[in-house]
Amino acid sequence: MAQLQQKLELALVNLDKPTLRSTLDEYHFADIGQALAEFEPKEALPLISMFSLGDRAKVFSYLPPYLQADVAGLMKRHKLAALFSRMDADERADLYNDLDEEQRAMVLPGLAQAEREDLRKLSSYAEGTAGAIMTSDYATLKEHWLVSRALKQLRLEAPDKETIYQTYVIDGQRRLRGTVSLRELILASPDTQVRELMRTEVVSVTVEESQEQAAKQIRHYDLLALPVVDEVQKLVGIVTYDDAMDAAVEEATEDAQKSASVGKLDETVDRVSIWELYRKRVMWLVLLVFGAMFSGAGIAHFEDTIASHVALVFFLPLLIGSGGNAGSQAAALMVRALATGEVDKNDWSKLFARELLVGLALGLTMAAAVYSVGVFRGGPDVAMIVSMSMIIIVLVGSLVGLSLPFLLNKMKMDPATASGPLVATIADVSGVLVYFGLASMVLGL
Amino acid sequence: MAQLQQKLELALVNLDKPTLRSTLDEYHFADIGQALAEFEPKEALPLISMFSLGDRAKVFSYLPPYLQADVAGLMKRHKLAALFSRMDADERADLYNDLDEEQRAMVLPGLAQAEREDLRKLSSYAEGTAGAIMTSDYATLKEHWLVSRALKQLRLEAPDKETIYQTYVIDGQRRLRGTVSLRELILASPDTQVRELMRTEVVSVTVEESQEQAAKQIRHYDLLALPVVDEVQKLVGIVTYDDAMDAAVEEATEDAQKSASVGKLDETVDRVSIWELYRKRVMWLVLLVFGAMFSGAGIAHFEDTIASHVALVFFLPLLIGSGGNAGSQAAALMVRALATGEVDKNDWSKLFARELLVGLALGLTMAAAVYSVGVFRGGPDVAMIVSMSMIIIVLVGSLVGLSLPFLLNKMKMDPATASGPLVATIADVSGVLVYFGLASMVLGL
């Protein structure tokens, strides 16, 4: 990588086209895009300008989004329009959404009518939907075509389509009738009709469905691409496996952040602004502080018990921490299982029964672990209080952690909102009440 | 889905082949496999036996692994061997690994010599490596072939290869020379040599590299399949995008579980045994209880302070909780960014500097949020102690949470071990010390 960057640096200083173009023999477009990300926009522009238009569009599509927008901002109108025409339809639409009003107005007149309409349509879908990650560069066939005609057509269209390996059979109203793979076409005799080859049990999503749902379908059915239809079942685009994979990884990142009570970030964590990072973290932290005040109120209620047995405080972090930890475990297991579809909302009661057993076993083990410490620090009475509390707290924490994601799901909220910190805060409150409540009873206060 | 299951049920009761086979016109193999998962192994066997051998192999490959092994255990030797021959090489190897010694010995003699060797080799790679998820069903070409010959060859091999859309050019020693896509072959003139078409900047992994690494390469370069080579650069297999996608999702699940201090489960959470679930959770819980005893020790040290100002305990859960929450946020952000490659180990100092600012801002906000509660519950002195503590605790928690994943990475451990519960436990200890230490000083105890 360092070597590639050095080559780019040299090419930039000497405006050396041959050297620059020779990098294409050694490196993949993705690597060149990544290496260019280290350059300033005003350095990246002359560099990519030295590539031929086709190569330039490919390299450009591998630049990170922020750099694409910055470089586009420096380009002359006709150059930018030429680049736009050569980009893949879905990437073009993403870039368009990242441009400001003025840049958009600048780029539109340079495009052909059809491209303009395609761009307007593709860039209109809300972020996170299948429509927003689909492309309109797909290949279509007709039912009555012979295989020979279909192959000829695909050969003609191949340079402009994102994939020709999976093709879509449509009727006169562009309604999706079936799918045929290139493999099937190649293996069939040339005078077979497409109708005889196509699979009619077609899986599809609508433009409004989530990209998460699209990625799930692609993964479940091992698809190369998933057709996207509008409300009247007309084919409007396809989501390709590579974009689905990116969507699945992004989704996992978002869930990982939510599970620690961080809101969705607009950018990767190394590029996001400090203000944005603060904003997406502070909301939950403040909410949780007010949640924790219920624990404080519980403690205030038992102030006399605590005053007369200060040794009890020794066990407070340990007990409420254990409930929170067991609850975080259960919540994380459920959030992820709901996200991947391993379990669904109907499985709650079955899983609750299992968690009852597991939580009890965990609580008993933990109680045993702290019993002797209890004896040592506070005598047999305190040891008993601590052990009993531990069993109840771990069990309650586990059951709350398990159930909260299902509850959120039922309330049409993202189960991932059942974050470790949220579950821990709830477990804390119950922990305080159980522990000091039990202590008041046993110690007769 | 309920409808499909009903159809299968009917077909089972009446041993009705036509009905069963008709499900293939309406449903995808993946759905039939999923529906069969609800049947007992001894019901699933007669059902899949009614399919033709080719369809049976496909349906079978979509059964969950535990059911595959159970059904295989009920099959007659020659039937199982026939099924084995028709399965994809990588799925066959996975099943083989799930069989017991006796079943393995039973299935091997029924296979052709070449299949046996292929099976032995593929099943020998350690779980989690690229070797373990690769397939040996890939298409190869020679440099000197003409495009016409290459296409003819691919047409012949198509039925047995996992993909013919990406092909691999090898020399006499099976060393990888380049790659050609079917799209490029179709677009080229028939008398072009493969040599002229192939891309030589080939990305590959070795059999021993992690499947996570293979998935990352596939995602970075938008590949359909990634070649896998042995130590002398001989091509031994390919990892296809669908298996890479599964690997990426599994990896994310494992990280999500680790981030809540749950060990790697052998099975999905709805199928794993209660004992296994207990075992994978209890270890960390017990370790963390002993970690929490340091907090207890800190409290014991300040027992006099607490005894004379019991009101201080009110703020304990709230303060230590906030440190843990802020730390969990920072840790989750870093663990995920390290996993996706958004940041690497050299970025620590830059990110630490940012976190210093963000943590300080968060601490100040939180301090402001609790100040008035402090005044109300304990007067201006307590309010000042609580606010000052909050700033320090949130800042320390954030910096610990940010740094721990990097430290683990440096120690060649998985950064995901820096779980929310672990970070919270460490933050608790420092929180207790800061809070009561400050209180002792200010209150002059």
XYZ file of C-alpha atoms in Angstrom, chain A residues 62-381:
320
model
C -14.079 3.386 -4.780
C -13.283 6.721 -3.103
C -14.913 7.231 0.295
C -18.188 9.222 -0.002
C -16.853 12.402 1.649
C -13.943 12.539 -0.804
C -16.217 11.868 -3.794
C -18.318 14.890 -2.886
C -15.257 17.089 -2.314
C -13.570 16.094 -5.568
C -16.840 16.504 -7.474
C -17.073 19.999 -6.037
C -13.742 20.890 -7.684
C -14.592 19.446 -11.106
C -15.684 21.423 -14.157
C -19.340 20.966 -15.062
C -18.845 18.975 -18.279
C -16.170 16.764 -16.704
C -18.442 15.954 -13.806
C -21.358 15.217 -16.124
C -19.161 12.863 -18.194
C -18.082 11.067 -15.020
C -21.689 10.805 -13.868
C -22.728 9.119 -17.123
C -20.080 6.450 -16.699
C -20.730 5.616 -13.054
C -22.955 2.724 -11.988
C -26.519 3.907 -11.537
C -26.659 3.185 -7.790
C -23.317 4.827 -7.017
C -24.227 7.830 -9.090
C -27.424 8.236 -7.076
C -25.516 7.990 -3.785
C -23.076 10.676 -4.898
C -25.944 12.872 -6.088
C -27.448 12.706 -2.612
C -24.124 13.855 -1.136
C -23.860 16.931 -3.392
C -25.164 20.342 -2.377
C -28.047 22.099 -4.152
C -25.753 24.135 -6.392
C -23.676 21.149 -7.503
C -26.821 19.186 -8.277
C -28.165 21.956 -10.442
C -24.790 22.017 -12.204
C -24.626 18.328 -13.004
C -28.195 17.662 -14.191
C -28.140 19.601 -17.497
C -25.057 17.655 -18.645
C -26.855 14.315 -18.480
C -29.055 12.640 -21.076
C -32.784 12.763 -20.440
C -33.018 9.073 -19.498
C -30.050 9.299 -17.123
C -31.542 12.337 -15.489
C -34.822 10.605 -14.809
C -33.091 7.469 -13.595
C -30.958 9.570 -11.256
C -33.941 11.491 -9.889
C -35.825 8.274 -9.231
C -32.957 6.343 -7.641
C -31.922 9.221 -5.392
C -35.475 9.715 -4.127
C -35.691 6.629 -1.891
C -35.246 7.092 1.845
C -31.963 5.996 3.384
C -32.111 2.472 4.756
C -34.653 1.199 2.208
C -34.038 -1.385 -0.505
C -34.755 1.398 -3.011
C -31.780 3.372 -1.735
C -29.238 0.604 -2.396
C -30.701 -0.844 -5.594
C -29.353 -0.219 -9.075
C -31.259 0.222 -12.330
C -28.448 -1.399 -14.395
C -29.998 -4.862 -14.701
C -30.636 -7.071 -17.713
C -34.171 -8.051 -18.757
C -35.490 -10.722 -21.122
C -38.914 -11.536 -22.575
C -40.705 -14.862 -22.125
C -41.054 -15.587 -25.826
C -37.404 -14.958 -26.696
C -35.252 -17.870 -27.788
C -32.091 -18.565 -25.833
C -29.989 -17.550 -28.847
C -31.617 -14.117 -28.909
C -31.317 -13.751 -25.152
C -27.578 -14.482 -25.269
C -27.051 -12.061 -28.133
C -28.917 -9.371 -26.245
C -26.905 -9.979 -23.073
C -23.658 -9.762 -25.015
C -24.763 -6.366 -26.319
C -25.825 -5.090 -22.928
C -23.022 -6.606 -20.836
C -20.794 -3.504 -20.703
C -23.552 -1.371 -19.148
C -25.115 -3.811 -16.718
C -24.031 -4.377 -13.162
C -24.564 -8.102 -13.640
C -25.568 -10.291 -16.574
C -25.263 -13.480 -14.549
C -28.793 -13.120 -13.222
C -31.441 -11.840 -15.641
C -35.074 -10.917 -15.141
C -37.982 -11.879 -17.355
C -40.621 -9.136 -17.597
C -43.909 -8.710 -19.436
C -45.121 -5.718 -21.445
C -45.932 -3.783 -18.256
C -42.442 -4.489 -16.785
C -44.044 -6.862 -14.274
C -41.626 -9.524 -13.074
C -42.486 -12.974 -14.483
C -39.412 -15.001 -13.612
C -35.628 -15.199 -13.444
C -33.018 -16.990 -15.521
C -29.330 -17.294 -14.761
C -26.666 -16.992 -17.426
C -25.524 -20.476 -16.477
C -28.952 -21.853 -17.391
C -28.940 -19.936 -20.667
C -25.510 -21.256 -21.615
C -26.473 -24.828 -20.837
C -29.782 -24.701 -22.741
C -30.153 -25.401 -26.423
C -30.239 -22.161 -28.477
C -33.808 -22.673 -29.719
C -35.373 -23.119 -26.276
C -37.761 -20.375 -25.234
C -36.864 -18.312 -22.176
C -40.323 -19.224 -20.816
C -39.268 -22.873 -20.494
C -36.116 -22.068 -18.556
C -37.223 -19.391 -16.152
C -37.878 -19.969 -12.486
C -41.208 -18.560 -11.482
C -40.910 -18.847 -7.673
C -39.243 -15.445 -7.607
C -38.205 -13.795 -4.363
C -38.413 -9.997 -4.363
C -38.694 -6.997 -2.059
C -40.511 -3.705 -2.521
C -38.671 -0.379 -2.741
C -39.919 0.611 0.711
C -38.698 -2.516 2.532
C -35.550 -2.174 4.608
C -32.115 -2.896 3.180
C -31.700 -5.225 6.153
C -34.630 -7.260 4.824
C -33.102 -7.281 1.325
C -29.771 -8.484 2.717
C -31.538 -11.214 4.705
C -33.298 -12.511 1.583
C -30.058 -12.535 -0.409
C -28.348 -14.457 2.365
C -31.222 -16.896 2.899
C -31.574 -17.773 -0.784
C -27.876 -17.398 -1.734
C -28.802 -14.915 -4.464
C -26.471 -12.946 -6.711
C -29.063 -10.187 -6.907
C -32.548 -9.595 -5.537
C -35.242 -7.941 -7.688
C -36.947 -4.849 -6.261
C -40.525 -4.071 -7.304
C -42.866 -1.120 -6.813
C -46.394 -1.200 -5.361
C -47.877 -2.621 -8.590
C -45.231 -5.371 -8.875
C -43.286 -3.588 -11.625
C -39.567 -4.317 -11.641
C -37.706 -1.111 -10.782
C -34.259 -2.311 -9.754
C -32.049 -4.995 -8.260
C -29.961 -5.161 -5.096
C -26.665 -6.929 -5.803
C -24.938 -9.244 -3.298
C -21.995 -6.891 -2.765
C -24.242 -4.015 -1.694
C -26.247 -6.441 0.459
C -23.049 -7.547 2.182
C -22.125 -3.927 2.878
C -25.645 -3.369 4.226
C -25.385 -6.416 6.515
C -22.044 -5.224 7.905
C -23.334 -1.678 8.407
C -26.389 -3.063 10.156
C -24.187 -5.094 12.505
C -22.138 -1.990 13.265
C -25.252 0.017 14.025
C -26.546 -2.731 16.312
C -23.190 -3.012 18.092
C -23.305 0.726 18.757
C -26.923 0.661 19.862
C -26.157 -2.218 22.214
C -23.836 0.173 24.047
C -26.365 3.038 23.952
C -24.745 4.993 21.128
C -27.043 6.529 18.493
C -26.512 5.907 14.767
C -23.452 7.831 13.557
C -23.489 9.627 10.178
C -19.887 8.642 9.457
C -17.318 6.048 10.472
C -16.007 6.576 13.989
C -12.595 7.839 12.852
C -14.134 10.548 10.638
C -17.213 11.625 12.572
C -17.001 15.064 14.174
C -16.437 15.420 17.916
C -19.717 17.271 18.238
C -21.640 14.467 16.509
C -19.899 11.859 18.677
C -20.857 13.844 21.790
C -24.437 14.306 20.627
C -24.993 10.606 19.843
C -23.682 9.544 23.238
C -24.914 12.177 25.655
C -28.630 11.591 25.202
C -28.596 8.060 26.528
C -26.066 8.858 29.249
C -28.281 11.598 30.663
C -31.413 9.446 30.388
C -29.635 6.638 32.216
C -28.478 8.985 34.983
C -32.080 9.831 35.686
C -32.858 6.101 35.591
C -30.098 5.559 38.142
C -31.792 8.063 40.456
C -34.412 5.407 41.135
C -31.572 3.323 42.589
C -30.624 6.376 44.623
C -34.206 6.744 45.814
C -34.193 3.071 46.846
C -31.020 3.666 48.811
C -32.503 6.777 50.453
C -35.472 4.693 51.545
C -33.171 2.273 53.363
C -30.839 4.929 54.773
C -31.393 3.767 58.373
C -30.507 0.184 57.522
C -27.346 1.361 55.802
C -26.381 3.721 58.627
C -26.555 0.932 61.178
C -24.790 -1.612 58.949
C -22.305 0.317 56.818
C -20.582 -2.993 55.970
C -23.534 -3.722 53.672
C -22.320 -1.069 51.237
C -19.259 -3.220 50.542
C -21.440 -5.625 48.572
C -23.502 -3.037 46.697
C -21.366 -2.621 43.511
C -20.803 -6.364 43.335
C -24.496 -7.261 43.615
C -25.976 -4.659 41.312
C -23.079 -5.168 38.881
C -23.799 -8.904 38.678
C -27.470 -8.340 37.871
C -26.493 -5.868 35.159
C -23.880 -8.223 33.711
C -26.196 -11.236 33.563
C -28.898 -9.029 32.049
C -26.513 -7.610 29.439
C -25.581 -11.150 28.424
C -29.186 -12.197 27.969
C -30.075 -8.990 26.118
C -27.111 -9.251 23.733
C -27.983 -12.867 22.916
C -31.587 -11.985 22.154
C -30.907 -8.777 20.211
C -28.536 -10.591 17.885
C -30.758 -13.662 17.517
C -33.709 -11.418 16.614
C -31.550 -9.508 14.110
C -30.361 -12.644 12.321
C -33.805 -14.257 12.467
C -32.620 -17.215 14.571
C -35.508 -16.513 16.921
C -38.713 -14.540 16.398
C -41.235 -12.866 18.659
C -43.179 -16.093 19.186
C -40.197 -17.786 20.799
C -40.276 -15.573 23.890
C -42.098 -17.941 26.258
C -39.889 -20.899 25.328
C -36.736 -18.830 25.792
C -38.073 -17.329 29.023
C -38.469 -20.836 30.468
C -34.894 -21.685 29.514
C -33.584 -18.429 30.940
C -35.365 -19.182 34.208
C -33.212 -22.305 34.563
C -29.984 -20.735 33.299
C -30.475 -17.603 35.413
C -31.148 -19.696 38.511
C -28.037 -21.790 37.900
C -25.966 -18.631 37.357
C -27.410 -17.025 40.489
C -26.658 -20.103 42.622
C -23.081 -20.250 41.351
C -22.545 -16.559 42.027
C -24.123 -16.860 45.474
C -21.704 -19.655 46.306
C -18.824 -17.511 45.039
C -19.639 -14.603 47.363
C -20.890 -16.514 50.435
C -17.507 -16.881 52.145
C -16.665 -13.237 51.444
C -19.962 -12.404 53.102
C -19.100 -14.416 56.191
C -15.651 -12.868 56.335
C -16.842 -9.271 56.012
C -20.147 -9.318 57.886
C -20.813 -12.643 59.566
C -23.327 -15.397 58.730
C -26.374 -13.089 58.618
